[in-house]
Coordinates of C-alpha atoms and ligand atoms in Angstrom, one line a residue:
X1 CA 53.2 51.1 75.7
X2 CA 53.9 48.7 78.5
X3 CA 52.2 50.1 81.6
X4 CA 53.4 50.0 85.1
X5 CA 52.7 46.6 86.4
X6 CA 54.4 45.1 83.4
X7 CA 57.6 43.0 83.4
X8 CA 60.9 43.8 81.9
X9 CA 63.3 41.0 81.2
X10 CA 66.9 41.9 81.6
X11 CA 69.8 39.8 80.3
X12 CA 72.7 40.1 82.8
X13 CA 72.7 40.2 86.5
X14 CA 75.5 42.9 87.3
X15 CA 75.1 46.3 88.9
X16 CA 73.8 47.9 85.8
X17 CA 70.9 45.5 85.9
X18 CA 70.4 46.1 89.7
X19 CA 70.3 49.8 89.2
X20 CA 67.8 49.4 86.4
X21 CA 65.6 47.1 88.5
X22 CA 65.5 49.7 91.1
X23 CA 64.5 52.4 88.9
X24 CA 61.9 50.0 87.5
X25 CA 60.5 49.4 90.8
X26 CA 60.0 52.9 91.3
X27 CA 57.6 53.0 88.3
X28 CA 56.0 49.6 89.5
X29 CA 57.5 47.5 86.9
X30 CA 58.8 44.2 87.8
X31 CA 62.1 43.0 86.4
X32 CA 63.1 39.4 85.4
X33 CA 66.9 38.7 85.5
X34 CA 68.4 36.3 83.3
X35 CA 71.8 35.2 84.6
X36 CA 74.0 32.2 84.9
X37 CA 74.9 33.4 88.6
X38 CA 72.3 32.8 91.2
X39 CA 74.0 35.4 93.5
X40 CA 74.2 38.1 91.0
X41 CA 73.6 41.8 92.0
X42 CA 70.4 42.4 90.2
X43 CA 68.5 39.1 91.4
X44 CA 68.9 40.5 94.9
X45 CA 66.5 43.3 94.2
X46 CA 64.3 41.6 91.5
X47 CA 61.2 39.6 91.9
X48 CA 61.9 37.1 89.0
X49 CA 65.0 35.3 87.8
X50 CA 66.0 32.6 85.4
X51 CA 69.5 31.2 86.4
X52 CA 70.7 29.6 83.2
X53 CA 73.5 29.7 80.6
X54 CA 73.0 32.4 77.8
X55 CA 72.6 29.6 75.1
X56 CA 70.0 27.6 77.0
X57 CA 67.4 27.6 74.5
X58 CA 64.4 26.1 76.8
X59 CA 65.4 28.7 79.5
X60 CA 65.4 31.4 77.0
X61 CA 62.0 30.4 75.6
X62 CA 60.3 30.4 79.0
X63 CA 62.0 33.7 79.8
X64 CA 60.8 35.2 76.8
X65 CA 57.2 33.9 77.5
X66 CA 57.3 35.4 81.1
X67 CA 58.2 39.0 80.0
X68 CA 56.8 41.9 78.1
X69 CA 60.1 43.4 76.9
X70 CA 63.6 42.4 77.0
X71 CA 66.8 44.5 77.4
X72 CA 70.3 43.8 78.5
X73 CA 72.8 45.3 80.7
X74 CA 75.9 44.1 79.1
X75 CA 77.0 43.6 75.4
X76 CA 78.4 40.3 75.4
X77 CA 75.2 38.7 75.0
X78 CA 75.7 36.0 72.2
X79 CA 74.0 37.3 69.0
X80 CA 72.1 34.1 68.8
X81 CA 70.5 34.7 72.2
X82 CA 69.2 38.2 71.3
X83 CA 67.8 36.9 67.9
X84 CA 65.9 34.2 69.6
X85 CA 64.5 36.2 72.2
X86 CA 63.6 38.9 69.4
X87 CA 61.3 36.3 67.7
X88 CA 59.1 35.9 70.8
X89 CA 59.3 39.7 72.5
X90 CA 60.5 43.1 71.6
X91 CA 64.4 43.4 72.3
X92 CA 65.7 47.1 72.9
X93 CA 68.2 48.0 71.8
X94 CA 67.6 45.9 68.8
X95 CA 70.0 42.9 68.5
X96 CA 71.9 44.4 65.5
X97 CA 73.2 47.1 67.6
X98 CA 74.5 44.5 69.8
X99 CA 76.3 43.0 67.0
X100 CA 78.0 46.3 66.1
X101 CA 78.8 47.2 69.8
X102 CA 80.3 43.9 70.9
X103 CA 82.9 43.9 68.2
X104 CA 85.5 46.9 68.2
X105 CA 86.1 46.7 64.6
X106 CA 82.6 46.4 63.6
X107 CA 82.0 49.5 65.9
X108 CA 84.7 51.7 64.5
X109 CA 84.0 50.5 60.9
X110 CA 80.3 51.8 61.7
X111 CA 81.7 55.0 63.2
X112 CA 83.8 55.8 60.3
X113 CA 80.9 55.0 57.8
X114 CA 79.0 57.4 59.4
X115 CA 81.7 60.1 59.3
X116 CA 82.6 59.8 63.0
X117 CA 86.2 60.7 63.9
X118 CA 88.1 57.5 65.6
X119 CA 91.9 57.0 66.2
X120 CA 93.4 55.1 63.2
X121 CA 93.0 51.4 63.5
X122 CA 93.8 48.1 61.7
X123 CA 92.4 44.6 62.0
X124 CA 94.8 42.0 63.1
X125 CA 94.6 38.3 62.8
X126 CA 98.4 37.1 63.0
X127 CA 101.6 38.1 64.0
X128 CA 102.4 39.0 60.4
X129 CA 99.5 41.3 60.2
X130 CA 100.3 42.9 63.5
X131 CA 103.9 43.7 62.1
X132 CA 102.2 45.3 59.0
X133 CA 99.6 47.1 61.0
X134 CA 102.5 48.7 63.1
X135 CA 104.2 49.8 60.1
X136 CA 101.1 51.6 59.1
X137 CA 99.7 52.9 62.4
X138 CA 103.0 53.5 64.2
X139 CA 104.3 51.7 67.3
X140 CA 102.8 53.9 69.8
X141 CA 99.6 52.0 69.9
X142 CA 97.2 49.7 71.9
X143 CA 96.4 46.3 70.8
X144 CA 93.1 45.0 71.9
X145 CA 90.9 41.9 71.4
X146 CA 88.2 42.8 69.0
X147 CA 85.6 41.1 71.3
X148 CA 85.1 40.5 75.1
X149 CA 87.2 43.1 76.3
X150 CA 86.1 45.3 79.1
X151 CA 87.7 47.5 81.9
X152 CA 91.0 47.4 80.1
X153 CA 91.0 43.7 79.8
X154 CA 92.2 42.1 76.6
X155 CA 94.5 45.2 75.9
X156 CA 98.2 45.3 75.4
X157 CA 100.2 48.6 75.4
X158 CA 102.5 48.6 72.2
X159 CA 105.9 50.4 72.6
X160 CA 108.6 50.8 70.0
X161 CA 110.9 47.7 69.9
X162 CA 107.9 45.4 71.0
X163 CA 108.4 41.9 70.6
X164 CA 105.6 41.3 67.8
X165 CA 105.1 37.5 67.9
X166 CA 105.2 37.6 71.7
X167 CA 102.5 40.5 71.7
X168 CA 100.3 38.8 69.4
X169 CA 100.3 35.5 71.1
X170 CA 99.8 37.0 74.6
X171 CA 96.7 38.5 73.5
X172 CA 95.2 35.0 73.1
X173 CA 92.6 35.6 70.4
X174 CA 92.1 35.0 66.7
X175 CA 91.0 38.7 66.0
X176 CA 92.3 41.9 67.2
X177 CA 92.5 45.5 66.6
X178 CA 95.5 47.7 66.5
X179 CA 94.7 51.2 67.5
X180 CA 97.0 54.3 67.4
X181 CA 97.5 55.7 70.9
X182 CA 95.7 58.8 71.2
X183 CA 97.8 61.7 73.2
X184 CA 94.5 63.0 74.7
X185 CA 93.9 66.1 77.0
X186 CA 91.0 64.4 78.8
X187 CA 88.3 61.7 78.3
X188 CA 84.7 62.4 78.2
X189 CA 81.4 60.6 77.6
X190 CA 78.0 61.4 76.6
X191 CA 75.1 59.2 77.8
X192 CA 71.6 59.7 76.3
X193 CA 68.4 57.9 75.8
X194 CA 66.2 57.6 72.7
X195 CA 62.5 56.4 72.5
X196 CA 60.9 54.5 69.9
X197 CA 59.4 57.9 68.6
X198 CA 62.9 59.0 67.8
X199 CA 63.1 61.6 70.7
X200 CA 66.3 61.8 72.5
X201 CA 67.2 63.2 75.8
X202 CA 71.0 63.5 76.5
X203 CA 72.9 64.3 79.7
X204 CA 75.6 66.8 79.8
X205 CA 79.1 65.5 78.8
X206 CA 81.1 64.3 81.8
X207 CA 84.8 63.8 82.3
X208 CA 86.2 60.4 83.1
X209 CA 89.3 59.3 84.7
X210 CA 90.6 55.9 84.4
X211 CA 93.1 54.0 86.5
X212 CA 94.8 50.8 84.9
X213 CA 91.9 50.9 82.3
X214 CA 89.1 51.0 84.7
X215 CA 87.0 54.1 85.4
X216 CA 88.0 55.8 88.6
X217 CA 85.8 58.8 88.7
X218 CA 83.3 60.9 86.7
X219 CA 83.3 64.7 87.0
X220 CA 79.7 66.0 86.0
X221 CA 79.3 68.3 84.1
X222 CA 82.9 67.8 82.3
X223 CA 85.0 71.1 82.8
X224 CA 85.1 71.8 79.0
X225 CA 83.8 74.8 77.0
X226 CA 80.2 74.8 75.9
X227 CA 81.1 74.6 72.1
X228 CA 82.9 71.3 72.8
X229 CA 80.2 70.1 74.9
X230 CA 77.6 70.9 72.1
X231 CA 79.9 69.1 69.6
X232 CA 80.1 66.0 71.7
X233 CA 76.4 65.9 72.2
X234 CA 75.7 66.1 68.4
X235 CA 78.2 63.4 67.7
X236 CA 76.3 61.1 70.4
X237 CA 72.9 62.0 69.1
X238 CA 73.9 61.4 65.4
X239 CA 75.3 58.0 66.3
X240 CA 72.1 57.2 68.4
X241 CA 70.0 58.1 65.1
X242 CA 72.3 56.0 62.8
X243 CA 72.0 53.0 65.1
X244 CA 68.2 53.5 65.2
X245 CA 68.6 53.0 69.1
X246 CA 65.9 52.6 71.4
X247 CA 67.5 52.5 74.9
X248 CA 70.3 54.1 76.4
X249 CA 73.8 54.7 74.8
X250 CA 77.0 55.9 76.0
X251 CA 79.6 57.3 73.7
X252 CA 83.1 57.5 75.1
X253 CA 85.3 60.1 73.4
X254 CA 88.8 61.4 73.7
X255 CA 89.5 65.1 73.7
X256 CA 92.6 65.6 71.6
X257 CA 95.4 68.0 72.7
X258 CA 94.2 70.3 69.8
X259 CA 90.7 70.5 70.9
X260 CA 89.3 67.8 68.6
X261 CA 86.9 64.9 69.4
X262 CA 87.4 61.2 68.7
X263 CA 85.1 58.4 69.7
X264 CA 86.7 55.6 71.5
X265 CA 83.8 53.2 72.4
X266 CA 80.0 53.0 72.4
X267 CA 77.9 51.0 75.0
X268 CA 74.3 50.5 74.1
X269 CA 73.2 50.3 77.6
X270 CA 73.4 52.3 81.0
X271 CA 77.3 53.1 81.7
X272 CA 79.4 53.6 84.5
X273 CA 79.9 57.1 83.6
X274 CA 76.1 57.8 84.1
X275 CA 75.7 56.5 87.5
X276 CA 75.8 60.2 88.8
X277 CA 72.7 60.8 87.3
X278 CA 70.8 58.8 89.9
X279 CA 71.5 61.3 92.5
X280 CA 72.2 64.4 90.6
X281 CA 69.7 64.6 87.6
X282 CA 65.9 64.8 87.6
X283 CA 65.8 61.3 85.8
X284 CA 68.6 58.8 86.2
X285 CA 69.9 56.8 83.1
X286 CA 68.3 53.8 84.5
X287 CA 65.0 55.2 84.6
X288 CA 65.4 56.5 81.1
X289 CA 66.1 52.9 80.1
X290 CA 62.9 51.8 81.6
X291 CA 61.1 54.5 80.0
X292 CA 62.4 54.0 76.5
X293 CA 61.9 50.1 76.5
X294 CA 58.4 50.5 77.9
X295 CA 57.4 53.3 75.4
X296 CA 56.9 55.9 78.0
X297 CA 58.0 59.5 77.3
X298 CA 61.7 60.1 78.4
X299 CA 62.2 62.2 81.4
X300 CA 64.2 65.5 82.1
X301 CA 67.9 65.2 82.2
X302 CA 68.3 68.5 83.9
X303 CA 71.3 68.6 86.4
X304 CA 70.2 69.3 90.0
X305 CA 73.7 69.4 91.3
X306 CA 77.2 69.2 89.9
X307 CA 78.6 65.8 91.1
X308 CA 81.8 63.7 91.4
X309 CA 81.2 60.0 91.2
X310 CA 84.0 57.6 92.4
X311 CA 84.0 54.0 92.0
X312 CA 84.7 51.6 94.8
X313 CA 87.1 49.1 93.2
X314 CA 87.9 45.8 95.1
X315 CA 89.3 46.7 98.6
X316 CA 88.3 50.4 98.2
X317 CA 84.8 49.2 99.3
X318 CA 85.8 49.4 102.9
X319 CA 85.7 53.2 102.7
X320 CA 81.8 52.9 102.8
X321 CA 82.0 53.3 106.7
X322 CA 83.2 56.8 106.1
X323 CA 81.2 57.7 103.2
X324 CA 77.9 56.7 104.8
X325 CA 78.5 59.4 107.3
X326 CA 79.6 62.4 104.8
X327 CA 77.2 65.0 104.2
X328 CA 76.4 65.4 100.6
X329 CA 77.6 62.1 99.6
X330 CA 75.4 59.2 98.4
X331 CA 76.6 55.7 98.7
X332 CA 75.6 52.9 96.4
X333 CA 76.8 49.1 97.2
X334 CA 76.2 46.5 94.7
X335 CA 75.9 43.4 97.1
X336 CA 79.0 41.6 95.9
X337 CA 80.3 39.3 98.6
X338 CA 84.0 38.9 97.2
X339 CA 86.0 42.2 97.0
X340 CA 88.4 40.8 94.3
X341 CA 91.0 43.3 92.9
X342 CA 89.5 45.4 90.1
X343 CA 85.9 44.1 90.8
X344 CA 83.5 47.2 90.9
X345 CA 81.8 46.9 94.3
X346 CA 80.0 50.0 94.6
X347 CA 80.3 53.8 94.0
X348 CA 79.8 56.9 95.7
X349 CA 78.3 60.3 94.5
X350 CA 79.6 63.6 96.0
X351 CA 77.0 66.4 95.3
X352 CA 78.1 69.9 95.1
X353 CA 74.9 72.2 95.3
X354 CA 74.8 74.9 92.9
X355 CA 74.9 78.3 94.5
Ligands
AMP1 P1 88.6 50.8 76.3 O1 88.3 49.5 76.8 O2 88.7 50.9 74.9 O3 87.4 52.0 76.7 O4 90.0 51.3 77.0 C1 90.0 51.7 78.3 C2 90.8 53.0 78.6 O5 92.1 52.7 77.9 C3 90.4 54.2 77.8 O6 89.4 54.9 78.6 C4 91.5 55.0 77.7 O7 92.0 55.6 78.9 C5 92.5 53.9 77.4 N1 92.7 53.7 76.0 C6 92.0 52.9 75.2 N2 92.2 53.0 73.9 C7 93.2 54.1 73.7 C8 93.9 54.6 72.6 N3 93.7 54.2 71.4 N4 94.4 55.6 72.9 C9 94.8 56.1 74.3 N5 94.2 55.5 75.2 C10 93.5 54.4 75.0

């Protein structure tokens, strides 16, 4: 066990790292943020920082020597970086999980191999393969880069009659995935934590509403019936088990029109759809990550209040002035200077006390 006073190394300096560092500080852990950007949100609230590229071997070695355990707040950490760090210090979740979750094809292959339903998909590496895949999957589909996509980036909506060669070249990648478009009733996610002892603590499923591929709002708990909620929880727990996860995992799912569940995506880290847990649950997803990687028992995931989390994206952040004065609303700002379109600047959680 790493006791309070120890140092947690976090790869990545975004808002997920920032909120993890704040939770760590509450338990008297110190965070050391490794990120190429010296103005990153996480560094603003952490006592230690390394500003270096993710492939800077000397900087990675110094970082590993300075921390007790390493975790990450985004999946696109190069596999070699995670492997190098793992030779010096424990890395949780283990690097092999990163390898699966940072590639949409490997992720879906993993899910299928473990009997988890996904939308039909095909690997695509050329315009010719795209044409063949369209024949098999159908032309109501989404073409995605297999790696480095997030928040709807690296995705092209495919419609009947699409210019196949043009679509393939505009994706600008050597490997893509064609997924059949799911006609979903709603999107939900389950966030959970799993400790090194294999014990799991999951949060209630939540509903996620997206705009332009970016999460706009999370409704907690999801307004779904309890048997579907139990099924979603079981799916997420089985995936965490199959991954042998130590850390936090988000499992994004589609609820299909016939009431079935399909897994869309995994994130082996705190997730935007778990931000509501800071204000509305006994233990936040960020504290769970700290507990899991330090070998502490996981905390209670009990819901203290229903909640609606709304992301403040780009210029939306200006509404902080109203939000700060609203009763029952908690405001979180990430300390980003430039409110560029599509950039997550903060979020608000509106709490609905249970009667
Ligand atoms: P992703 O980056 O894969 O999480 O996609 C972002 C959002 O795009 C999802 O939350 C869905 O709203 C939508 N989306 C992605 N893949 C599909 C799909 N196969 N069918 C329908 N909608 C999708």
